[in-house]
Each structure stands twice: as C-alpha cells, then as structure tokens.
PDB file of C-alpha atoms in Angstrom:
ATOM      1  CA  GLY M  18     -55.222  39.062  15.611  1.00  0.00           C
ATOM      2  CA  ASP M  19     -51.586  39.961  15.311  1.00  0.00           C
ATOM      3  CA  LYS M  20     -50.381  40.276  11.747  1.00  0.00           C
ATOM      4  CA  VAL M  21     -46.838  39.388  12.790  1.00  0.00           C
ATOM      5  CA  LYS M  22     -46.541  36.792  15.528  1.00  0.00           C
ATOM      6  CA  GLN M  23     -43.211  36.258  17.167  1.00  0.00           C
ATOM      7  CA  SER M  24     -42.251  33.265  19.247  1.00  0.00           C
ATOM      8  CA  PRO M  25     -41.171  32.729  21.873  1.00  0.00           C
ATOM      9  CA  SER M  26     -42.029  35.949  23.691  1.00  0.00           C
ATOM     10  CA  ALA M  27     -39.081  35.426  26.039  1.00  0.00           C
ATOM     11  CA  LEU M  28     -36.063  33.162  26.032  1.00  0.00           C
ATOM     12  CA  SER M  29     -33.213  32.468  28.403  1.00  0.00           C
ATOM     13  CA  LEU M  30     -30.059  30.922  27.003  1.00  0.00           C
ATOM     14  CA  GLN M  31     -26.859  29.671  28.489  1.00  0.00           C
ATOM     15  CA  GLU M  32     -23.775  31.251  26.978  1.00  0.00           C
ATOM     16  CA  GLY M  33     -22.456  29.158  24.107  1.00  0.00           C
ATOM     17  CA  THR M  34     -25.759  27.485  23.207  1.00  0.00           C
ATOM     18  CA  ASN M  35     -27.858  27.818  20.062  1.00  0.00           C
ATOM     19  CA  SER M  36     -31.464  28.814  19.529  1.00  0.00           C
ATOM     20  CA  ALA M  37     -33.977  29.984  16.959  1.00  0.00           C
ATOM     21  CA  LEU M  38     -36.582  32.729  16.955  1.00  0.00           C
ATOM     22  CA  ARG M  39     -39.556  32.661  14.647  1.00  0.00           C
ATOM     23  CA  CYS M  40     -42.035  35.032  13.054  1.00  0.00           C
ATOM     24  CA  ASN M  41     -45.261  33.954  11.411  1.00  0.00           C
ATOM     25  CA  PHE M  42     -47.080  36.354   9.140  1.00  0.00           C
ATOM     26  CA  SER M  43     -50.768  36.629   8.404  1.00  0.00           C
ATOM     27  CA  ILE M  44     -50.054  39.355   5.876  1.00  0.00           C
ATOM     28  CA  ALA M  45     -48.523  38.781   2.451  1.00  0.00           C
ATOM     29  CA  ALA M  46     -45.015  39.774   3.447  1.00  0.00           C
ATOM     30  CA  THR M  47     -42.669  40.667   0.617  1.00  0.00           C
ATOM     31  CA  THR M  48     -39.638  41.540   2.718  1.00  0.00           C
ATOM     32  CA  VAL M  49     -38.670  40.981   6.336  1.00  0.00           C
ATOM     33  CA  GLN M  50     -36.317  42.855   8.612  1.00  0.00           C
ATOM     34  CA  TRP M  51     -34.878  41.730  11.926  1.00  0.00           C
ATOM     35  CA  PHE M  52     -33.793  44.189  14.584  1.00  0.00           C
ATOM     36  CA  LEU M  53     -32.143  43.943  17.964  1.00  0.00           C
ATOM     37  CA  GLN M  54     -33.253  46.460  20.530  1.00  0.00           C
ATOM     38  CA  ASN M  55     -30.642  46.755  23.232  1.00  0.00           C
ATOM     39  CA  PRO M  56     -31.463  47.450  26.884  1.00  0.00           C
ATOM     40  CA  ARG M  57     -30.941  51.187  26.212  1.00  0.00           C
ATOM     41  CA  GLY M  58     -33.672  51.087  23.579  1.00  0.00           C
ATOM     42  CA  SER M  59     -31.558  51.569  20.470  1.00  0.00           C
ATOM     43  CA  LEU M  60     -32.492  49.551  17.413  1.00  0.00           C
ATOM     44  CA  MET M  61     -29.861  47.810  15.381  1.00  0.00           C
ATOM     45  CA  ASN M  62     -30.532  46.389  11.939  1.00  0.00           C
ATOM     46  CA  LEU M  63     -29.626  42.732  11.767  1.00  0.00           C
ATOM     47  CA  PHE M  64     -31.039  41.520   8.478  1.00  0.00           C
ATOM     48  CA  TYR M  65     -33.057  42.722   5.531  1.00  0.00           C
ATOM     49  CA  LEU M  66     -34.491  39.753   3.655  1.00  0.00           C
ATOM     50  CA  VAL M  67     -36.273  39.002   0.464  1.00  0.00           C
ATOM     51  CA  PRO M  68     -37.259  35.303   0.290  1.00  0.00           C
ATOM     52  CA  GLY M  69     -34.123  33.311   0.997  1.00  0.00           C
ATOM     53  CA  THR M  70     -31.445  33.167   3.643  1.00  0.00           C
ATOM     54  CA  LYS M  71     -28.660  35.385   4.914  1.00  0.00           C
ATOM     55  CA  GLU M  72     -25.848  34.784   7.345  1.00  0.00           C
ATOM     56  CA  ASN M  73     -23.763  37.197   9.355  1.00  0.00           C
ATOM     57  CA  GLY M  74     -21.316  35.792  11.854  1.00  0.00           C
ATOM     58  CA  ARG M  75     -23.201  33.781  14.450  1.00  0.00           C
ATOM     59  CA  LEU M  76     -26.581  34.865  13.100  1.00  0.00           C
ATOM     60  CA  LYS M  77     -28.488  33.301  10.272  1.00  0.00           C
ATOM     61  CA  SER M  78     -31.927  34.260   9.044  1.00  0.00           C
ATOM     62  CA  ALA M  79     -34.360  32.765   6.589  1.00  0.00           C
ATOM     63  CA  PHE M  80     -37.554  34.068   5.039  1.00  0.00           C
ATOM     64  CA  ASP M  81     -40.067  31.811   3.337  1.00  0.00           C
ATOM     65  CA  SER M  82     -42.744  33.966   1.726  1.00  0.00           C
ATOM     66  CA  LYS M  83     -44.835  31.001   0.552  1.00  0.00           C
ATOM     67  CA  GLU M  84     -45.109  29.526   4.021  1.00  0.00           C
ATOM     68  CA  SER M  85     -45.257  33.031   5.544  1.00  0.00           C
ATOM     69  CA  TYR M  86     -42.579  32.774   8.185  1.00  0.00           C
ATOM     70  CA  SER M  87     -39.101  33.890   9.013  1.00  0.00           C
ATOM     71  CA  THR M  88     -36.540  32.541  11.435  1.00  0.00           C
ATOM     72  CA  LEU M  89     -33.481  33.940  13.161  1.00  0.00           C
ATOM     73  CA  HIS M  90     -30.900  31.425  14.348  1.00  0.00           C
ATOM     74  CA  ILE M  91     -28.346  32.373  16.974  1.00  0.00           C
ATOM     75  CA  ARG M  92     -25.294  30.179  17.253  1.00  0.00           C
ATOM     76  CA  ASP M  93     -22.926  30.174  20.239  1.00  0.00           C
ATOM     77  CA  ALA M  94     -24.924  32.786  22.148  1.00  0.00           C
ATOM     78  CA  GLN M  95     -22.907  35.508  23.877  1.00  0.00           C
ATOM     79  CA  LEU M  96     -23.829  37.849  26.713  1.00  0.00           C
ATOM     80  CA  GLU M  97     -23.959  40.812  24.324  1.00  0.00           C
ATOM     81  CA  ASP M  98     -26.708  39.070  22.326  1.00  0.00           C
ATOM     82  CA  SER M  99     -29.129  39.914  25.135  1.00  0.00           C
ATOM     83  CA  GLY M 100     -31.952  42.268  24.210  1.00  0.00           C
ATOM     84  CA  THR M 101     -35.292  42.229  22.431  1.00  0.00           C
ATOM     85  CA  TYR M 102     -35.407  40.897  18.893  1.00  0.00           C
ATOM     86  CA  PHE M 103     -38.060  42.282  16.591  1.00  0.00           C
ATOM     87  CA  CYS M 104     -39.053  41.064  13.205  1.00  0.00           C
ATOM     88  CA  ALA M 105     -40.934  43.377  10.908  1.00  0.00           C
ATOM     89  CA  ALA M 106     -42.651  42.599   7.645  1.00  0.00           C
ATOM     90  CA  GLU M 107     -43.303  44.810   4.689  1.00  0.00           C
ATOM     91  CA  GLY M 108     -46.420  43.823   2.816  1.00  0.00           C
ATOM     92  CA  GLY M 109     -47.132  46.562   0.375  1.00  0.00           C
ATOM     93  CA  SER M 110     -46.153  49.970  -0.856  1.00  0.00           C
ATOM     94  CA  ASN M 111     -44.744  52.910   1.053  1.00  0.00           C
ATOM     95  CA  ALA M 112     -42.358  50.757   3.077  1.00  0.00           C
ATOM     96  CA  LYS M 113     -44.716  50.450   6.017  1.00  0.00           C
ATOM     97  CA  LEU M 114     -43.320  47.866   8.366  1.00  0.00           C
ATOM     98  CA  THR M 115     -45.545  45.822  10.643  1.00  0.00           C
ATOM     99  CA  PHE M 116     -43.649  44.765  13.735  1.00  0.00           C
ATOM    100  CA  GLY M 117     -44.020  41.735  15.920  1.00  0.00           C
ATOM    101  CA  LYS M 118     -44.154  42.099  19.685  1.00  0.00           C
ATOM    102  CA  GLY M 119     -40.575  40.963  20.082  1.00  0.00           C
ATOM    103  CA  THR M 120     -38.652  38.149  21.721  1.00  0.00           C
ATOM    104  CA  LYS M 121     -36.813  39.136  24.866  1.00  0.00           C
ATOM    105  CA  LEU M 122     -33.564  37.192  24.984  1.00  0.00           C
ATOM    106  CA  SER M 123     -31.413  36.857  28.088  1.00  0.00           C
ATOM    107  CA  VAL M 124     -28.045  35.175  27.738  1.00  0.00           C
ATOM    108  CA  LYS M 125     -26.517  34.026  31.005  1.00  0.00           C
ATOM    109  CA  SER M 126     -22.999  32.929  31.842  1.00  0.00           C
TER     110      SER M 126
ATOM    111  CA  GLY B  16     -23.068  52.091   9.689  1.00  0.00           C
ATOM    112  CA  PRO B  17     -25.432  54.912   8.807  1.00  0.00           C
ATOM    113  CA  LYS B  18     -26.821  56.704  11.833  1.00  0.00           C
ATOM    114  CA  VAL B  19     -30.089  58.421  12.569  1.00  0.00           C
ATOM    115  CA  LEU B  20     -29.907  60.881  15.455  1.00  0.00           C
ATOM    116  CA  GLN B  21     -32.866  61.776  17.627  1.00  0.00           C
ATOM    117  CA  ILE B  22     -33.016  64.792  19.873  1.00  0.00           C
ATOM    118  CA  PRO B  23     -33.802  64.882  22.755  1.00  0.00           C
ATOM    119  CA  SER B  24     -33.443  61.377  24.154  1.00  0.00           C
ATOM    120  CA  HIS B  25     -36.025  62.098  26.829  1.00  0.00           C
ATOM    121  CA  GLN B  26     -38.700  64.785  27.038  1.00  0.00           C
ATOM    122  CA  ILE B  27     -41.028  65.422  29.962  1.00  0.00           C
ATOM    123  CA  ILE B  28     -43.951  67.764  29.463  1.00  0.00           C
ATOM    124  CA  ASP B  29     -47.320  68.578  30.974  1.00  0.00           C
ATOM    125  CA  MET B  30     -50.484  67.366  29.314  1.00  0.00           C
ATOM    126  CA  GLY B  31     -51.851  69.908  26.882  1.00  0.00           C
ATOM    127  CA  GLN B  32     -48.481  71.395  25.983  1.00  0.00           C
ATOM    128  CA  MET B  33     -46.909  71.183  22.566  1.00  0.00           C
ATOM    129  CA  VAL B  34     -43.860  69.034  21.935  1.00  0.00           C
ATOM    130  CA  THR B  35     -41.567  68.673  18.944  1.00  0.00           C
ATOM    131  CA  LEU B  36     -39.422  65.609  18.474  1.00  0.00           C
ATOM    132  CA  ASN B  37     -36.424  66.039  16.220  1.00  0.00           C
ATOM    133  CA  CYS B  38     -34.781  63.557  13.926  1.00  0.00           C
ATOM    134  CA  ASP B  39     -31.601  63.980  11.926  1.00  0.00           C
ATOM    135  CA  PRO B  40     -31.859  61.249   9.271  1.00  0.00           C
ATOM    136  CA  VAL B  41     -29.052  59.620   7.304  1.00  0.00           C
ATOM    137  CA  SER B  42     -27.700  62.331   5.035  1.00  0.00           C
ATOM    138  CA  ASN B  43     -28.627  60.984   1.593  1.00  0.00           C
ATOM    139  CA  HIS B  44     -31.907  59.380   2.600  1.00  0.00           C
ATOM    140  CA  LEU B  45     -35.164  60.559   1.125  1.00  0.00           C
ATOM    141  CA  TYR B  46     -37.828  58.630   3.018  1.00  0.00           C
ATOM    142  CA  PHE B  47     -38.597  59.256   6.656  1.00  0.00           C
ATOM    143  CA  TYR B  48     -40.728  57.479   9.211  1.00  0.00           C
ATOM    144  CA  TRP B  49     -42.016  57.724  12.743  1.00  0.00           C
ATOM    145  CA  TYR B  50     -42.879  54.720  14.881  1.00  0.00           C
ATOM    146  CA  LYS B  51     -44.358  54.636  18.376  1.00  0.00           C
ATOM    147  CA  GLN B  52     -43.551  52.091  21.056  1.00  0.00           C
ATOM    148  CA  ILE B  53     -45.460  52.047  24.323  1.00  0.00           C
ATOM    149  CA  LEU B  54     -43.410  50.498  27.112  1.00  0.00           C
ATOM    150  CA  GLY B  55     -43.301  46.727  26.819  1.00  0.00           C
ATOM    151  CA  GLN B  56     -45.346  46.615  23.634  1.00  0.00           C
ATOM    152  CA  GLN B  57     -44.643  46.261  19.947  1.00  0.00           C
ATOM    153  CA  MET B  58     -43.650  49.119  17.778  1.00  0.00           C
ATOM    154  CA  GLU B  59     -46.413  50.663  15.721  1.00  0.00           C
ATOM    155  CA  PHE B  60     -46.162  52.565  12.465  1.00  0.00           C
ATOM    156  CA  LEU B  61     -47.253  56.199  12.638  1.00  0.00           C
ATOM    157  CA  VAL B  62     -46.375  57.899   9.393  1.00  0.00           C
ATOM    158  CA  ASN B  63     -44.008  58.023   6.471  1.00  0.00           C
ATOM    159  CA  PHE B  64     -42.905  61.091   4.560  1.00  0.00           C
ATOM    160  CA  TYR B  65     -41.328  61.740   1.190  1.00  0.00           C
ATOM    161  CA  ASN B  66     -40.716  64.811  -0.915  1.00  0.00           C
ATOM    162  CA  GLY B  67     -42.356  67.083   1.605  1.00  0.00           C
ATOM    163  CA  LYS B  68     -45.532  65.046   1.885  1.00  0.00           C
ATOM    164  CA  VAL B  69     -47.101  62.443   4.105  1.00  0.00           C
ATOM    165  CA  MET B  70     -47.296  59.266   2.059  1.00  0.00           C
ATOM    166  CA  GLU B  71     -49.209  57.121   4.506  1.00  0.00           C
ATOM    167  CA  LYS B  72     -50.350  57.397   8.093  1.00  0.00           C
ATOM    168  CA  SER B  73     -51.926  55.017  10.567  1.00  0.00           C
ATOM    169  CA  LYS B  74     -54.866  55.431  12.900  1.00  0.00           C
ATOM    170  CA  LEU B  75     -52.394  56.250  15.649  1.00  0.00           C
ATOM    171  CA  PHE B  76     -51.405  59.400  13.783  1.00  0.00           C
ATOM    172  CA  LYS B  77     -54.023  61.598  15.388  1.00  0.00           C
ATOM    173  CA  ASP B  78     -55.105  65.035  14.212  1.00  0.00           C
ATOM    174  CA  GLN B  79     -52.897  66.501  16.925  1.00  0.00           C
ATOM    175  CA  PHE B  80     -49.824  65.063  15.165  1.00  0.00           C
ATOM    176  CA  SER B  81     -47.953  66.702  12.329  1.00  0.00           C
ATOM    177  CA  VAL B  82     -44.663  66.092  10.555  1.00  0.00           C
ATOM    178  CA  GLU B  83     -42.420  68.262   8.443  1.00  0.00           C
ATOM    179  CA  ARG B  84     -38.870  68.613   7.233  1.00  0.00           C
ATOM    180  CA  PRO B  85     -38.328  72.278   6.396  1.00  0.00           C
ATOM    181  CA  ASP B  86     -35.480  72.857   3.924  1.00  0.00           C
ATOM    182  CA  GLY B  87     -33.642  69.621   4.604  1.00  0.00           C
ATOM    183  CA  SER B  88     -33.252  70.291   8.301  1.00  0.00           C
ATOM    184  CA  TYR B  89     -34.580  68.019  11.037  1.00  0.00           C
ATOM    185  CA  PHE B  90     -37.485  65.749  10.299  1.00  0.00           C
ATOM    186  CA  THR B  91     -39.886  66.610  13.103  1.00  0.00           C
ATOM    187  CA  LEU B  92     -42.912  65.133  14.799  1.00  0.00           C
ATOM    188  CA  LYS B  93     -45.047  67.733  16.523  1.00  0.00           C
ATOM    189  CA  ILE B  94     -47.822  66.889  18.944  1.00  0.00           C
ATOM    190  CA  GLN B  95     -50.170  69.712  19.851  1.00  0.00           C
ATOM    191  CA  PRO B  96     -51.775  69.392  22.310  1.00  0.00           C
ATOM    192  CA  THR B  97     -50.293  66.368  24.043  1.00  0.00           C
ATOM    193  CA  ALA B  98     -52.371  63.791  25.918  1.00  0.00           C
ATOM    194  CA  LEU B  99     -51.437  61.264  28.574  1.00  0.00           C
ATOM    195  CA  GLU B 100     -51.695  58.403  26.082  1.00  0.00           C
ATOM    196  CA  ASP B 101     -48.977  60.007  23.972  1.00  0.00           C
ATOM    197  CA  SER B 102     -46.405  58.842  26.508  1.00  0.00           C
ATOM    198  CA  ALA B 103     -44.193  56.399  24.630  1.00  0.00           C
ATOM    199  CA  VAL B 104     -40.869  56.061  22.890  1.00  0.00           C
ATOM    200  CA  TYR B 105     -40.939  57.536  19.422  1.00  0.00           C
ATOM    201  CA  PHE B 106     -38.534  56.111  16.879  1.00  0.00           C
ATOM    202  CA  CYS B 107     -37.517  57.913  13.746  1.00  0.00           C
ATOM    203  CA  ALA B 108     -36.238  55.984  10.752  1.00  0.00           C
ATOM    204  CA  SER B 109     -34.997  56.810   7.292  1.00  0.00           C
ATOM    205  CA  SER B 110     -34.288  54.949   4.100  1.00  0.00           C
ATOM    206  CA  SER B 111     -32.728  55.809   0.774  1.00  0.00           C
ATOM    207  CA  THR B 112     -35.594  54.390  -1.236  1.00  0.00           C
ATOM    208  CA  GLY B 113     -39.238  53.672  -0.578  1.00  0.00           C
ATOM    209  CA  GLY B 114     -41.295  50.565  -1.176  1.00  0.00           C
ATOM    210  CA  SER B 115     -39.492  47.272  -1.515  1.00  0.00           C
ATOM    211  CA  GLN B 116     -35.735  46.836  -1.519  1.00  0.00           C
ATOM    212  CA  ASN B 117     -35.155  49.387   1.182  1.00  0.00           C
ATOM    213  CA  THR B 118     -33.484  49.079   4.544  1.00  0.00           C
ATOM    214  CA  LEU B 119     -34.744  51.313   7.303  1.00  0.00           C
ATOM    215  CA  TYR B 120     -32.253  52.760   9.722  1.00  0.00           C
ATOM    216  CA  PHE B 121     -33.603  53.676  13.122  1.00  0.00           C
ATOM    217  CA  GLY B 122     -32.626  56.264  15.672  1.00  0.00           C
ATOM    218  CA  ALA B 123     -32.270  55.471  19.351  1.00  0.00           C
ATOM    219  CA  GLY B 124     -35.701  56.902  20.122  1.00  0.00           C
ATOM    220  CA  THR B 125     -37.077  59.787  22.135  1.00  0.00           C
ATOM    221  CA  ARG B 126     -38.860  58.835  25.329  1.00  0.00           C
ATOM    222  CA  LEU B 127     -41.821  61.179  25.774  1.00  0.00           C
ATOM    223  CA  SER B 128     -43.391  61.398  29.204  1.00  0.00           C
ATOM    224  CA  VAL B 129     -46.644  63.349  29.395  1.00  0.00           C
ATOM    225  CA  LEU B 130     -47.648  64.198  32.951  1.00  0.00           C
TER     226      LEU B 130
END
C-alpha cells in the first residue's frame, strides 16, 4: 500500500473558509515537507517539519511522529491557494523523500 | 527564495533517441536529486547525488538513466535510449545538506514527451 496517504484527494473550498489536509505515514517518518504545486507545475516549499508545529501566515502545519501523521491547515482560503498540495516524508538516510499522491484544492469565489 | 532552474521546460523526442535534462541547482547546495511525476500521479524518487556519486537510486532509475555534474556545471539526467514510458515531468531538487535537517528546493520541472 501507499507509504504516504494523503486525504482528501480533492477539495473544493469557498473563498474565506478554512480546511485541513492530512497525511498518514506507514513509514517511520523523521521529517515531513509540504509543497504546493501550482497549475503550471512548479513546486513551492511550504513547510519543513520535525515533530511539532509551524505557522506561516494563513497556513499552519503539524507533524506528530508518534501517531505518524501530519496536517496542513488553511485559514481564510484565497483563490491563489488553488493547486495540488503534496506532503513528503523522509524516513531514513540520504534525504529520500516519499511523496503522497497529493490533494487537489480548488478555491472558488 | 533559492531557485533551482531546469532547462528545457518541455522536450519532445522520438522513442529510442537520447535526451539530457539539465538542472542548475542552488549555488551553494551540495546534494542533488531527480524525481519523476507521471501526469496525475504522485512524484517518485529517482536518484540522489553527492560529491560526484550516486548515493541512492530507486527501481525507477533504469539502466538507461545516468546522472552527472561535470565540474560544477549543470546537474544532468541522461536517458539513452528513451522509451515511451519515460514520458513524464522530471523534477530536479537540491539541498545544502543531506539526511535529516535539510530542505529540498525544487525546480519547475521538465516535461518529457517521448513519441
């Protein structure tokens, strides 16, 4: 099965609302990264996490290594938040990231 | 923030030909990576590279694939010969350190279409 499971696979939000994305890991993740892939395909780093939480503007992410999951909360969603969100876990040496399949987010006005 | 540049953005070639994908990593980074993303699917690790050597590669990194970074120039992924199933977007990434405590920075990808 998938080593990194993302949910939901797709999400549609009204502008100004809040939501949360989740990743569950079946590998022993030591660090987690969240990326946003825009419609042009470019990847933007959002968060790099060791166990704990980080916040950046309207985004907040948490990583619980004991319970093997990570979340990404989006507050006051804006149109420019649309894209595919990937989480990726690092579970060993050599910085090999294992990616989830992504959550495709559409924010509508 | 730091930028990784990939050239070209799109490459179309005939099956059986050779192709080289180029990556200009962040200037002071030492670790380099290639990932493959087939349309609509998750990104998959191909290979990472440090100090002139492949550190780790996945099953997707076929014998027809090779990587190098001659004299600090582009970090390249060469496929020779190409096959239809090589059609995908290839993402290059770099980081300043390896292992834990590193942040990978990704390029915008090169879309490879093998006809």
